[in-house]
Structure formats: structure tokens, C-alpha cells
PDB file of C-alpha atoms and ligand atoms in Angstrom:
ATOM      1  CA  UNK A  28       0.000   0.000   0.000  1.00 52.00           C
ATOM      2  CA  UNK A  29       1.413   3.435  -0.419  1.00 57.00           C
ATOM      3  CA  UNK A  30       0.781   6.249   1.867  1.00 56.00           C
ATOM      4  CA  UNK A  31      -1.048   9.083   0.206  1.00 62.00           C
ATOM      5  CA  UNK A  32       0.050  12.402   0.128  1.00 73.00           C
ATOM      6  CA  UNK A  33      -1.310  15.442   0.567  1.00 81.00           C
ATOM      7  CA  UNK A  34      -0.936  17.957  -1.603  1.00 91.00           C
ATOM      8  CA  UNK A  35       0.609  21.939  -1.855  1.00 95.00           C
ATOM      9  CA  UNK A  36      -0.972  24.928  -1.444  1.00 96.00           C
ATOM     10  CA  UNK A  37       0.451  26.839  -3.451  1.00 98.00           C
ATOM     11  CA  UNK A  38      -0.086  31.221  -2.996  1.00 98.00           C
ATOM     12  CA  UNK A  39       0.644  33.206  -5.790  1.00 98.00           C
ATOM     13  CA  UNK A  40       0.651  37.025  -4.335  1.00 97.00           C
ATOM     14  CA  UNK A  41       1.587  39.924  -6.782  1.00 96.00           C
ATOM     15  CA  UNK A  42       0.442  43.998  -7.203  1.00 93.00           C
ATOM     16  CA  UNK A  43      -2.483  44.126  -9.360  1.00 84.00           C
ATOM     17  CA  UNK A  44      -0.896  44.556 -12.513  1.00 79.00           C
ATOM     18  CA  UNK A  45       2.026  42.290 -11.944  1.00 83.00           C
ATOM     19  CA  UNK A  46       1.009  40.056 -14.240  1.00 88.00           C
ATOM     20  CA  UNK A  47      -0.187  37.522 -11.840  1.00 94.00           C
ATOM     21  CA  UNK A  48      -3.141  35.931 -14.005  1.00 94.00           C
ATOM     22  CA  UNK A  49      -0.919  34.967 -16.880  1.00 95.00           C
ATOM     23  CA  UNK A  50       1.349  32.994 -14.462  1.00 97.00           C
ATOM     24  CA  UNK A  51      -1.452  31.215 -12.516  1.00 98.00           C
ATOM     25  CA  UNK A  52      -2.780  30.304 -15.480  1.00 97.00           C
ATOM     26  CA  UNK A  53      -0.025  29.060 -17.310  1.00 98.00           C
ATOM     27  CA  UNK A  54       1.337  26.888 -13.918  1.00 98.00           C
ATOM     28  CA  UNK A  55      -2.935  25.418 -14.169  1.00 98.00           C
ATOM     29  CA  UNK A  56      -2.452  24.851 -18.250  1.00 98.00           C
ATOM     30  CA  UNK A  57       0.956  22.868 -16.786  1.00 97.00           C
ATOM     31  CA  UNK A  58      -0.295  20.573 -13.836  1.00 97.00           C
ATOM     32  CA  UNK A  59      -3.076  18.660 -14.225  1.00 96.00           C
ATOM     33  CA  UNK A  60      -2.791  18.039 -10.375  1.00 95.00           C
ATOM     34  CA  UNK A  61      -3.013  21.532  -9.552  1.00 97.00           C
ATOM     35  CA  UNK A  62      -6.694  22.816  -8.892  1.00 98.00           C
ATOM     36  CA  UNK A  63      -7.592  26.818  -8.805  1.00 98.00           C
ATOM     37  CA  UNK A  64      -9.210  27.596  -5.559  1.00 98.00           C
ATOM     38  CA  UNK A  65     -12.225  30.059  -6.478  1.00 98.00           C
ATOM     39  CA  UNK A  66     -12.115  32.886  -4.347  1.00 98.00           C
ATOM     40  CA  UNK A  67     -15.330  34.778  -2.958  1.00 98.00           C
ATOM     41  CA  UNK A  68     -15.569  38.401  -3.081  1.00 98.00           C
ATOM     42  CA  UNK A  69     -18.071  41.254  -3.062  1.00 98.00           C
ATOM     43  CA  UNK A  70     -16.966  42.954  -5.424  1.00 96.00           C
ATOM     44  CA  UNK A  71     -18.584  43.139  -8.882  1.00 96.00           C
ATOM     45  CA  UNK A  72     -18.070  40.786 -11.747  1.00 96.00           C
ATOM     46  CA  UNK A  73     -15.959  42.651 -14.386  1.00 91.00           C
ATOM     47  CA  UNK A  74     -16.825  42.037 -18.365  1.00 89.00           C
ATOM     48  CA  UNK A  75     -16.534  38.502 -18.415  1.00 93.00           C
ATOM     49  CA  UNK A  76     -16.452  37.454 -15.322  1.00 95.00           C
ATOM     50  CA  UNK A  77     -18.568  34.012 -14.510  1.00 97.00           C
ATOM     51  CA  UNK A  78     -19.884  33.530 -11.074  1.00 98.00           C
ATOM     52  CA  UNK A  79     -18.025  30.158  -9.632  1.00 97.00           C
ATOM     53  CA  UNK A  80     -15.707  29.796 -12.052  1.00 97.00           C
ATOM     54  CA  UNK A  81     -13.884  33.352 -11.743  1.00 96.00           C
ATOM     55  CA  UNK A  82     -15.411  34.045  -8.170  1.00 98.00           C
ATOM     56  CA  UNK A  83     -18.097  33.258  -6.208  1.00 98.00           C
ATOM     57  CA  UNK A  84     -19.820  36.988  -6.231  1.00 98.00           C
ATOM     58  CA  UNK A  85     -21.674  37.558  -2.595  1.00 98.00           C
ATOM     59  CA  UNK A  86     -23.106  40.174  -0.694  1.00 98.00           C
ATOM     60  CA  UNK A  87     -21.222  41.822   1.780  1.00 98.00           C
ATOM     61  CA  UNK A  88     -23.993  40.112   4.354  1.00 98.00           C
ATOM     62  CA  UNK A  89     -24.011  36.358   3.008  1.00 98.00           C
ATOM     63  CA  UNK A  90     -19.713  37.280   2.872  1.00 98.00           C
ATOM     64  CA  UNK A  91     -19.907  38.297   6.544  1.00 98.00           C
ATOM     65  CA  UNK A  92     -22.294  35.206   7.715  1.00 98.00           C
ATOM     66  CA  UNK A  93     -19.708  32.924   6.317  1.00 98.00           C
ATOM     67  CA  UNK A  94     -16.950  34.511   8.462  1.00 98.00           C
ATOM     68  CA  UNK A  95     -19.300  33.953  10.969  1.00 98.00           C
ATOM     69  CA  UNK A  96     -19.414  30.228  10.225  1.00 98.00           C
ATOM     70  CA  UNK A  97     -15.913  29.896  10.493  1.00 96.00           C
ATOM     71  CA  UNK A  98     -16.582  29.223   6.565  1.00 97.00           C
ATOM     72  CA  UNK A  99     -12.960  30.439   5.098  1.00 97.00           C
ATOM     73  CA  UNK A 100      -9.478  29.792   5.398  1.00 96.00           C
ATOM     74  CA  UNK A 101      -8.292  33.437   4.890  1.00 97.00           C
ATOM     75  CA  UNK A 102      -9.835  36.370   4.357  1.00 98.00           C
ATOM     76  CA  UNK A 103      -9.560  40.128   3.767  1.00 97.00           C
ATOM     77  CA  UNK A 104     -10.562  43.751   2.923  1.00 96.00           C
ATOM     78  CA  UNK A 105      -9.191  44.556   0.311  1.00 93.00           C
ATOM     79  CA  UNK A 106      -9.474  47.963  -1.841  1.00 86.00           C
ATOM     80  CA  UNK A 107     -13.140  48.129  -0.073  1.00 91.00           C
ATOM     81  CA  UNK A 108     -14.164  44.407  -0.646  1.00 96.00           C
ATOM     82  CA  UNK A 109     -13.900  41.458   1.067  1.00 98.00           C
ATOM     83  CA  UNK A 110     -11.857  38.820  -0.557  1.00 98.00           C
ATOM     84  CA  UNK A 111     -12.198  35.094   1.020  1.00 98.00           C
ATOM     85  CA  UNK A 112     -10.891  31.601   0.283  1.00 98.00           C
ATOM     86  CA  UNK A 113     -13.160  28.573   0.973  1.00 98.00           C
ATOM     87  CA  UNK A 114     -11.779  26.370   3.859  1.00 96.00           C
ATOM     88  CA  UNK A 115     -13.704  22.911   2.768  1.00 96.00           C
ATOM     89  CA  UNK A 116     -12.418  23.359  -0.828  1.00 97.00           C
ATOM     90  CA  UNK A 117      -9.103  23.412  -0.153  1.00 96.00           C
ATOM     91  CA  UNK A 118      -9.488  20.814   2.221  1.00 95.00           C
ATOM     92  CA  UNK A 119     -10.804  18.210   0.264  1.00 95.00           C
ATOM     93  CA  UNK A 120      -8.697  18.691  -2.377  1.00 96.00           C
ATOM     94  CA  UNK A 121      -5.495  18.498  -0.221  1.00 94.00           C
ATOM     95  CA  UNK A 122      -6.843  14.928   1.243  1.00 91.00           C
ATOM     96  CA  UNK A 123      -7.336  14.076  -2.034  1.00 92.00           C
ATOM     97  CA  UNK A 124      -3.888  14.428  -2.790  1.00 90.00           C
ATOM     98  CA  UNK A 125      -4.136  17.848  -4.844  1.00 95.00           C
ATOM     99  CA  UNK A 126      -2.425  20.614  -5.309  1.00 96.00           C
ATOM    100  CA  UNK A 127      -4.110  23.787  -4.485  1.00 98.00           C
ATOM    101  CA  UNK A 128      -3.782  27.327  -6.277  1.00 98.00           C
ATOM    102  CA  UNK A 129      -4.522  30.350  -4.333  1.00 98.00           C
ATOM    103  CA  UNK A 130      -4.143  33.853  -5.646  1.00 97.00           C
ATOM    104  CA  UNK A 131      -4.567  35.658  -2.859  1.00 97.00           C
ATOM    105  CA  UNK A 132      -3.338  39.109  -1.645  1.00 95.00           C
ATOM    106  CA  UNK A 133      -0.443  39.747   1.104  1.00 97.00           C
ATOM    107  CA  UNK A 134      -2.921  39.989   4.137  1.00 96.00           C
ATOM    108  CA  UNK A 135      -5.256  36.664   3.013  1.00 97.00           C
ATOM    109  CA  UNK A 136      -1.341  35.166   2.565  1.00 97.00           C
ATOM    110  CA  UNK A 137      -0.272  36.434   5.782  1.00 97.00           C
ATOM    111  CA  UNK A 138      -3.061  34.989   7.378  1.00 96.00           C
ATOM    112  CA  UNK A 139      -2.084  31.528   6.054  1.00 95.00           C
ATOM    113  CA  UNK A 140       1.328  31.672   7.202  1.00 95.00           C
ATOM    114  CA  UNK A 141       0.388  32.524  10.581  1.00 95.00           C
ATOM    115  CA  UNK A 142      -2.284  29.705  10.803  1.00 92.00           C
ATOM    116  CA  UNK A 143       0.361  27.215   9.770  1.00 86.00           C
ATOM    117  CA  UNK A 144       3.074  28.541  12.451  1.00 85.00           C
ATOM    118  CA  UNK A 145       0.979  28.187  14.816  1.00 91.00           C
ATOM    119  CA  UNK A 146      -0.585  25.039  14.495  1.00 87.00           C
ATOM    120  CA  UNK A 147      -3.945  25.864  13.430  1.00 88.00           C
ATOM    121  CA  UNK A 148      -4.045  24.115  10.311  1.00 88.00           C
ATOM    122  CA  UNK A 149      -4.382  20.252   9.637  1.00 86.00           C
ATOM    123  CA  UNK A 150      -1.861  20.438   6.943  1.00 87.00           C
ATOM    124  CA  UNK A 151       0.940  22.237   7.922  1.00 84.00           C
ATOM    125  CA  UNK A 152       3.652  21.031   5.568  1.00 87.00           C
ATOM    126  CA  UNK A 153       1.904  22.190   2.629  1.00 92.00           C
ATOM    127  CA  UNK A 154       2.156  26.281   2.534  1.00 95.00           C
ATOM    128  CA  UNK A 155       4.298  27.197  -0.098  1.00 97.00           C
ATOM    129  CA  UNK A 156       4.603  31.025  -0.869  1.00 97.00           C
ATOM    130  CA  UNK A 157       5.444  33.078  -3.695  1.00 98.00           C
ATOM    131  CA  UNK A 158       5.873  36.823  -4.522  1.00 98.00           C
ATOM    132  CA  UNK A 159       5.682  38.165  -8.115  1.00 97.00           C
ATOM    133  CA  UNK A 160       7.522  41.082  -8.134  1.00 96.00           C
ATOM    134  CA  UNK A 161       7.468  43.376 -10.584  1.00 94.00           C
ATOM    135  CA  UNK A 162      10.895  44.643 -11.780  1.00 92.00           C
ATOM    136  CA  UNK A 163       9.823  48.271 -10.848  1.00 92.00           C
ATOM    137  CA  UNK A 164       8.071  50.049 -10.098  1.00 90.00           C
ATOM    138  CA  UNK A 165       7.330  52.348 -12.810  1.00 91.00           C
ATOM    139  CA  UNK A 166       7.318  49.302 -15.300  1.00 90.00           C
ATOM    140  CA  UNK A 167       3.889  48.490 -13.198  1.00 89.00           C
ATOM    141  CA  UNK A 168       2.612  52.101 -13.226  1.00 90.00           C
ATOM    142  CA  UNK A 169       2.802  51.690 -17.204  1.00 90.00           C
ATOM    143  CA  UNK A 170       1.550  48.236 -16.953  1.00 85.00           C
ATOM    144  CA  UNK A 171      -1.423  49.594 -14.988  1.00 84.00           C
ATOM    145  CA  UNK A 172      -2.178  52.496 -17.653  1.00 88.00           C
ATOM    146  CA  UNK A 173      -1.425  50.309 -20.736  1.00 86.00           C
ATOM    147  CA  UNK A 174      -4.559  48.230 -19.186  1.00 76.00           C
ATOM    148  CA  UNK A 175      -7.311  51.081 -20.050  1.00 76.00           C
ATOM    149  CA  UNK A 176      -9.697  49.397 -17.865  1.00 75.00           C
ATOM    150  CA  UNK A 177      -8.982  51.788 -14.810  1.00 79.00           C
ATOM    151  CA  UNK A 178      -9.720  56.040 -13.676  1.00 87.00           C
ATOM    152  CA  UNK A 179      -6.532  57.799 -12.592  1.00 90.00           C
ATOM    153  CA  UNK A 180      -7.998  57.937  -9.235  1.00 90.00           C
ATOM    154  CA  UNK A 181      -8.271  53.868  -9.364  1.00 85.00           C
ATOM    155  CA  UNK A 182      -5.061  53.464 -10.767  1.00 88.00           C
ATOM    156  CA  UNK A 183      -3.407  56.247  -7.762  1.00 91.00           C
ATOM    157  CA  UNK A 184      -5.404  53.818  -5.294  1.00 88.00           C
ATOM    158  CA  UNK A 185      -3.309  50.530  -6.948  1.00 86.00           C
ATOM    159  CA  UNK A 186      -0.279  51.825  -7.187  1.00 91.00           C
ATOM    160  CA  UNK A 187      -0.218  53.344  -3.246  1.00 92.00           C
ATOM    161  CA  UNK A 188      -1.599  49.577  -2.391  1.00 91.00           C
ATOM    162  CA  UNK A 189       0.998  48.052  -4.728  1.00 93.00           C
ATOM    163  CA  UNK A 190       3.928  50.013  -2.412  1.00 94.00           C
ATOM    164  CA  UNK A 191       2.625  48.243   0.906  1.00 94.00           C
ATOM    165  CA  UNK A 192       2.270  45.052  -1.041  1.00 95.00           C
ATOM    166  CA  UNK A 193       5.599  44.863  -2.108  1.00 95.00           C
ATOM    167  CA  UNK A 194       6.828  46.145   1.151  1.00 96.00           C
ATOM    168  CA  UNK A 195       6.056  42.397   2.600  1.00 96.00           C
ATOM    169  CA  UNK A 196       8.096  40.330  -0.470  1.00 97.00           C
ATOM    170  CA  UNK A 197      10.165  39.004   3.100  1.00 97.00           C
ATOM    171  CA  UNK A 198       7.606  36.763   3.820  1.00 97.00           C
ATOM    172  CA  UNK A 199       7.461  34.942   1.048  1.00 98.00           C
ATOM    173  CA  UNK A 200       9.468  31.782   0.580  1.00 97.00           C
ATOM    174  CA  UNK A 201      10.073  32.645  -3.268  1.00 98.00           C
ATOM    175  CA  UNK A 202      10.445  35.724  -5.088  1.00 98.00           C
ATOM    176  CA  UNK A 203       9.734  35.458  -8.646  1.00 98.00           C
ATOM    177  CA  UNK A 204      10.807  38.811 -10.380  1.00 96.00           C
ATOM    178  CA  UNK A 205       8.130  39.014 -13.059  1.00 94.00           C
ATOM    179  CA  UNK A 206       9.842  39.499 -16.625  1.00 93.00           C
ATOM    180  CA  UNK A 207       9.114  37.454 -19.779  1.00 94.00           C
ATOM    181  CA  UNK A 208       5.452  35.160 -19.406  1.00 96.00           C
ATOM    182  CA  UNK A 209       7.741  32.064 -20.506  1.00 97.00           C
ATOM    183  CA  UNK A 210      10.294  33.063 -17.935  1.00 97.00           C
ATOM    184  CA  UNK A 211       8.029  33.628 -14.994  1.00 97.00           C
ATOM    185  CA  UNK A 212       6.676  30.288 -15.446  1.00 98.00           C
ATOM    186  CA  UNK A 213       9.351  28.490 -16.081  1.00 98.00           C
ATOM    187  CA  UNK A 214      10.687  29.989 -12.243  1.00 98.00           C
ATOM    188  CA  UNK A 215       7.232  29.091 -10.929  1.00 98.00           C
ATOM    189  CA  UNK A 216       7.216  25.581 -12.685  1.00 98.00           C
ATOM    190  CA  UNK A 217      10.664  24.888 -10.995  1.00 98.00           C
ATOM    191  CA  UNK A 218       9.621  25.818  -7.330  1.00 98.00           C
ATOM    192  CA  UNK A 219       6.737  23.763  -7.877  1.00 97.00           C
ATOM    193  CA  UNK A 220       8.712  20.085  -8.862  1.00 95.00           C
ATOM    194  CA  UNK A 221      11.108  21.296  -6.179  1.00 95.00           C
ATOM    195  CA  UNK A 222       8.661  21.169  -3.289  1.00 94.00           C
ATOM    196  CA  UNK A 223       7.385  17.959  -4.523  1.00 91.00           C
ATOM    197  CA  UNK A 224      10.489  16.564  -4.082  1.00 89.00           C
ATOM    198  CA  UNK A 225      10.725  17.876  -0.477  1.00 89.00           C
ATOM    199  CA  UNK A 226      11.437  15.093   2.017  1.00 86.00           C
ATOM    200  CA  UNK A 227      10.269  16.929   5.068  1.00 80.00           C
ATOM    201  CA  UNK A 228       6.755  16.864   3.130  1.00 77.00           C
ATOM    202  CA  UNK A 229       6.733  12.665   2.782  1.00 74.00           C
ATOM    203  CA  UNK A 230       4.887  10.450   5.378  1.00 72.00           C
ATOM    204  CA  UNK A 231       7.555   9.364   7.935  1.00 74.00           C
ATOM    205  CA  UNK A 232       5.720   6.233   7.379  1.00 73.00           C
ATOM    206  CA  UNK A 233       6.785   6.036   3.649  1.00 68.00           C
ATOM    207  CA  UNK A 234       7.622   2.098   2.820  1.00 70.00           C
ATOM    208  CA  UNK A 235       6.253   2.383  -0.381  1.00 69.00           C
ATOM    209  CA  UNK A 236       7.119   5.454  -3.167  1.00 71.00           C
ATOM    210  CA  UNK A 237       4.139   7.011  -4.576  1.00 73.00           C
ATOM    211  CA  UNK A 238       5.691   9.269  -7.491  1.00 77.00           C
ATOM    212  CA  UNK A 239       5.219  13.056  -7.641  1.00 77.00           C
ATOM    213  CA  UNK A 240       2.337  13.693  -9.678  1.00 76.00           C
ATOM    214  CA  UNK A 241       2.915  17.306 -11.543  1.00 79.00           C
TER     215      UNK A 241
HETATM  216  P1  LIG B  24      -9.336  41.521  -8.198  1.00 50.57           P
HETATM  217  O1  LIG B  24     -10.443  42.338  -7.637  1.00 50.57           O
HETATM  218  O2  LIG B  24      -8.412  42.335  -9.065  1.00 50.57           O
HETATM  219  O3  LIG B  24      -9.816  40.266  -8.864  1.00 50.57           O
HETATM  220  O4  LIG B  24      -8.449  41.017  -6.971  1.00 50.57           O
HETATM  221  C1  LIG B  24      -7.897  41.927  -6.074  1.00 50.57           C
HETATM  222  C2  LIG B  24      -6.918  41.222  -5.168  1.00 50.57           C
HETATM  223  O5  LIG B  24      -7.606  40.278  -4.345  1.00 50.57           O
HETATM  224  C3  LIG B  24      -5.838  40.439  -5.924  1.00 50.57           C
HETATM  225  O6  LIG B  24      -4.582  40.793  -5.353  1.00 50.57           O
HETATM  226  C4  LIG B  24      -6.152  38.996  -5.612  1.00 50.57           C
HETATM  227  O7  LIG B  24      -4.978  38.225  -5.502  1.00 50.57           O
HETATM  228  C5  LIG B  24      -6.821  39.110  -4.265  1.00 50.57           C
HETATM  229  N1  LIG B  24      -7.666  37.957  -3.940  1.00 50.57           N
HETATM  230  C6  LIG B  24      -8.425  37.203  -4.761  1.00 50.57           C
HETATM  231  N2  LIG B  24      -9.027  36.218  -4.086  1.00 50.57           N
HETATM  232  C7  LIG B  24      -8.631  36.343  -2.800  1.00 50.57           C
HETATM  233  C8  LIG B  24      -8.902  35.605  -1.601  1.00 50.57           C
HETATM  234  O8  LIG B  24      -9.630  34.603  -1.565  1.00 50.57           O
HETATM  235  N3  LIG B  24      -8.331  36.052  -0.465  1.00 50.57           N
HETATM  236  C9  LIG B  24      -7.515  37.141  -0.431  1.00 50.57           C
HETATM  237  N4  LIG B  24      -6.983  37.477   0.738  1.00 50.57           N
HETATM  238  N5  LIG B  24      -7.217  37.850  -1.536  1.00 50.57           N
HETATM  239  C10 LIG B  24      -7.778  37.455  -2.703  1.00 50.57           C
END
């Protein structure tokens, strides 16, 4: 019999702008093990946007009620909205043996890292951090106005919140400094095999080798 593992979860943080998305997606596109962890919010939808599959769009009162309930693993105010990651989600897919993708901002991150130091978590070898950090700063105040999408006032409001963001890079385990798409992912695709490999993360009990699924 081999001893199941359970799996990563893995927290992408990054400014808005930072070109976060395009990395997340391209790590999903590469691991068929690795699930996206659909955030709720109340913020809402954007062109596009489908409810459960980009978010799970709530009011501020059904968003509060599952705080209430104990209902998510992190959560946070951010730029005026809440932001939350479902706890039973995650959870089944780490027993299952999955990897987990959260893109979550540096307070929901924060959060996770403090849960896991100090023993609040039932999976407490799995955190695994990154930061995607842009190469500067003006290089994301053009990538913010090259969007079109935003007001000056809105993109004033990101870039002051991108300053504290990137304030916290220290408590990340991995900084990825965001250049080429290919580049960024190939970083991201390394740190991921590399933590698979981790033998602090394998069952003590380990007679029989399961291999890494990527
Ligand atoms: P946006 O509104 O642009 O989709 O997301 C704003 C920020 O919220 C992004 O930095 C994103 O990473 C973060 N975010 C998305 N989902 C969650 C979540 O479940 N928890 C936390 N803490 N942040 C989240």
C-alpha cells in the first residue's frame, strides 16, 4: 500500500498589474494536479467574469455570515471588498492528494502563514509562498495604464496599495521577479517540482514510493 500524500498549497501574491493571471494560469495549463481555488468576493463581476468559475460573487452580508461560520481559510478587505478563500475546498482537495492554487493578496497570505506557524491548520507542511515582483516600479505604473480598464484615481489607489504590497516580499518563501510570461513560469514551474520533491513533506511512514504527480 502506499501512503497518500497530501498535496501543496500553493499562494501566488503579486500587485495588481504584476502580471499575476498569466502565471497562474499558465502553472494550471501545466499541472493537471493543480486545482484553482475560487475565491469569494463582493466585489462586482468585471466584463466577463462568470460567477463560480472566476469568483463566487456575494453580498457583503451572506460574505460576513460565512466569516461567521468559520466558513474560510483566509480572508480580507481589500481595496473596499472582502476577498475570502473557501476552507472545505481546499481541504478536500489536499486529502485528495491535490495541489491547491490560491491567488490571494499579502494579508489573506499572511493569514495563512500565521495559521500554519501556529498550528492551526491540519496540513501544515503544505504552505508554499510566492511573490511576483514586478521589476519596478514604474514598469507596473505603465503596466497599470497600458490596461485602459482603470480612472486615474483607481489606478493612484493601486499603485499606493501596490507600495505596501511589495513592502512584505520578506515573507514569502520565493520571489519570482516578473519578466518574460515564458520566464516567470518556467521559475514558478521549478519551485513547484522542487517542493514535490521535499522530504520533510513525505509520510515518515513512507515504505512504499508514490511518485510526484505534476
Ligand atoms: P481583483 O479584484 O483584481 O480580482 O483582486 C484583487 C486582489 O484580491 C488580488 O490581489 C487577488 O490576488 C486578491 N484575492 C483574490 N481572491 C482572494 C482571496 O480569496 N483572499 C484574499 N486574501 N485575496 C484574494
Amino acid at each position: 500500500m502506499t501512503t497518500p500524500r497530501t498535496g501543496l498549497i500553493l499562494v501566488v501574491s503579486a500587485p495588481s498589474g504584476g502580471g499575476k493571471s498569466s502565471l497562474c494560469q499558465r502553472l494550471l495549463n501545466w499541472s493537471p494536479n493543480l486545482i484553482y481555488s475560487v475565491s469569494c468576493t463582493t466585489r462586482s463581476p468585471r466584463g466577463g467574469e462568470q460567477n463560480g468559475r472566476d469568483y463566487f460573487f456575494l453580498t457583503r452580508s451572506d460574505f460576513e455570515a460565512k466569516i461567521t461560520g468559520g466558513e474560510f481559510l483566509e480572508y480580507a478587505e481589500y481595496n473596499g471588498n472582502y476577498y475570502g478563500t473557501p476552507r472545505s475546498f481546499v481541504e478536500e482537495q489536499l486529502t485528495a492528494g491535490k495541489d491547491v492554487l490560491l491567488d490571494v493578496e499579502v494579508q489573506g497570505a499572511g493569514q495563512l502563514m500565521k495559521r500554519i506557524r501556529t498550528g492551526r491548520f491540519a496540513y501544515p507542511n503544505s504552505l508554499v509562498t510566492i511573490f511576483l515582483m514586478p521589476p519596478s516600479r514604474e514598469l507596473l505604473e505603465t503596466r497599470l495604464r497600458r490596461r485602459g480598464t482603470d480612472s486615474e484615481e483607481t489606478i493612484c489607489k493601486r499603485l499606493a496599495l501596490a507600495d505596501c504590497e511589495m513592502a512584505r516580499w520578506t515573507e514569502y518563501d520565493y520571489v519570482i521577479v516578473s519578466g518574460k510570461l515564458d520566464d516567470d513560469f518556467a521559475q514558478g514551474k521549478a519551485i513547484v517540482i522542487a517542493e514535490k520533491c521535499r522530504a520533510a513533506r513525505l509520510p515518515k511512514e513512507t515504505k512504499v514510493w508514490q511518485q510526484n504527480e505534476l
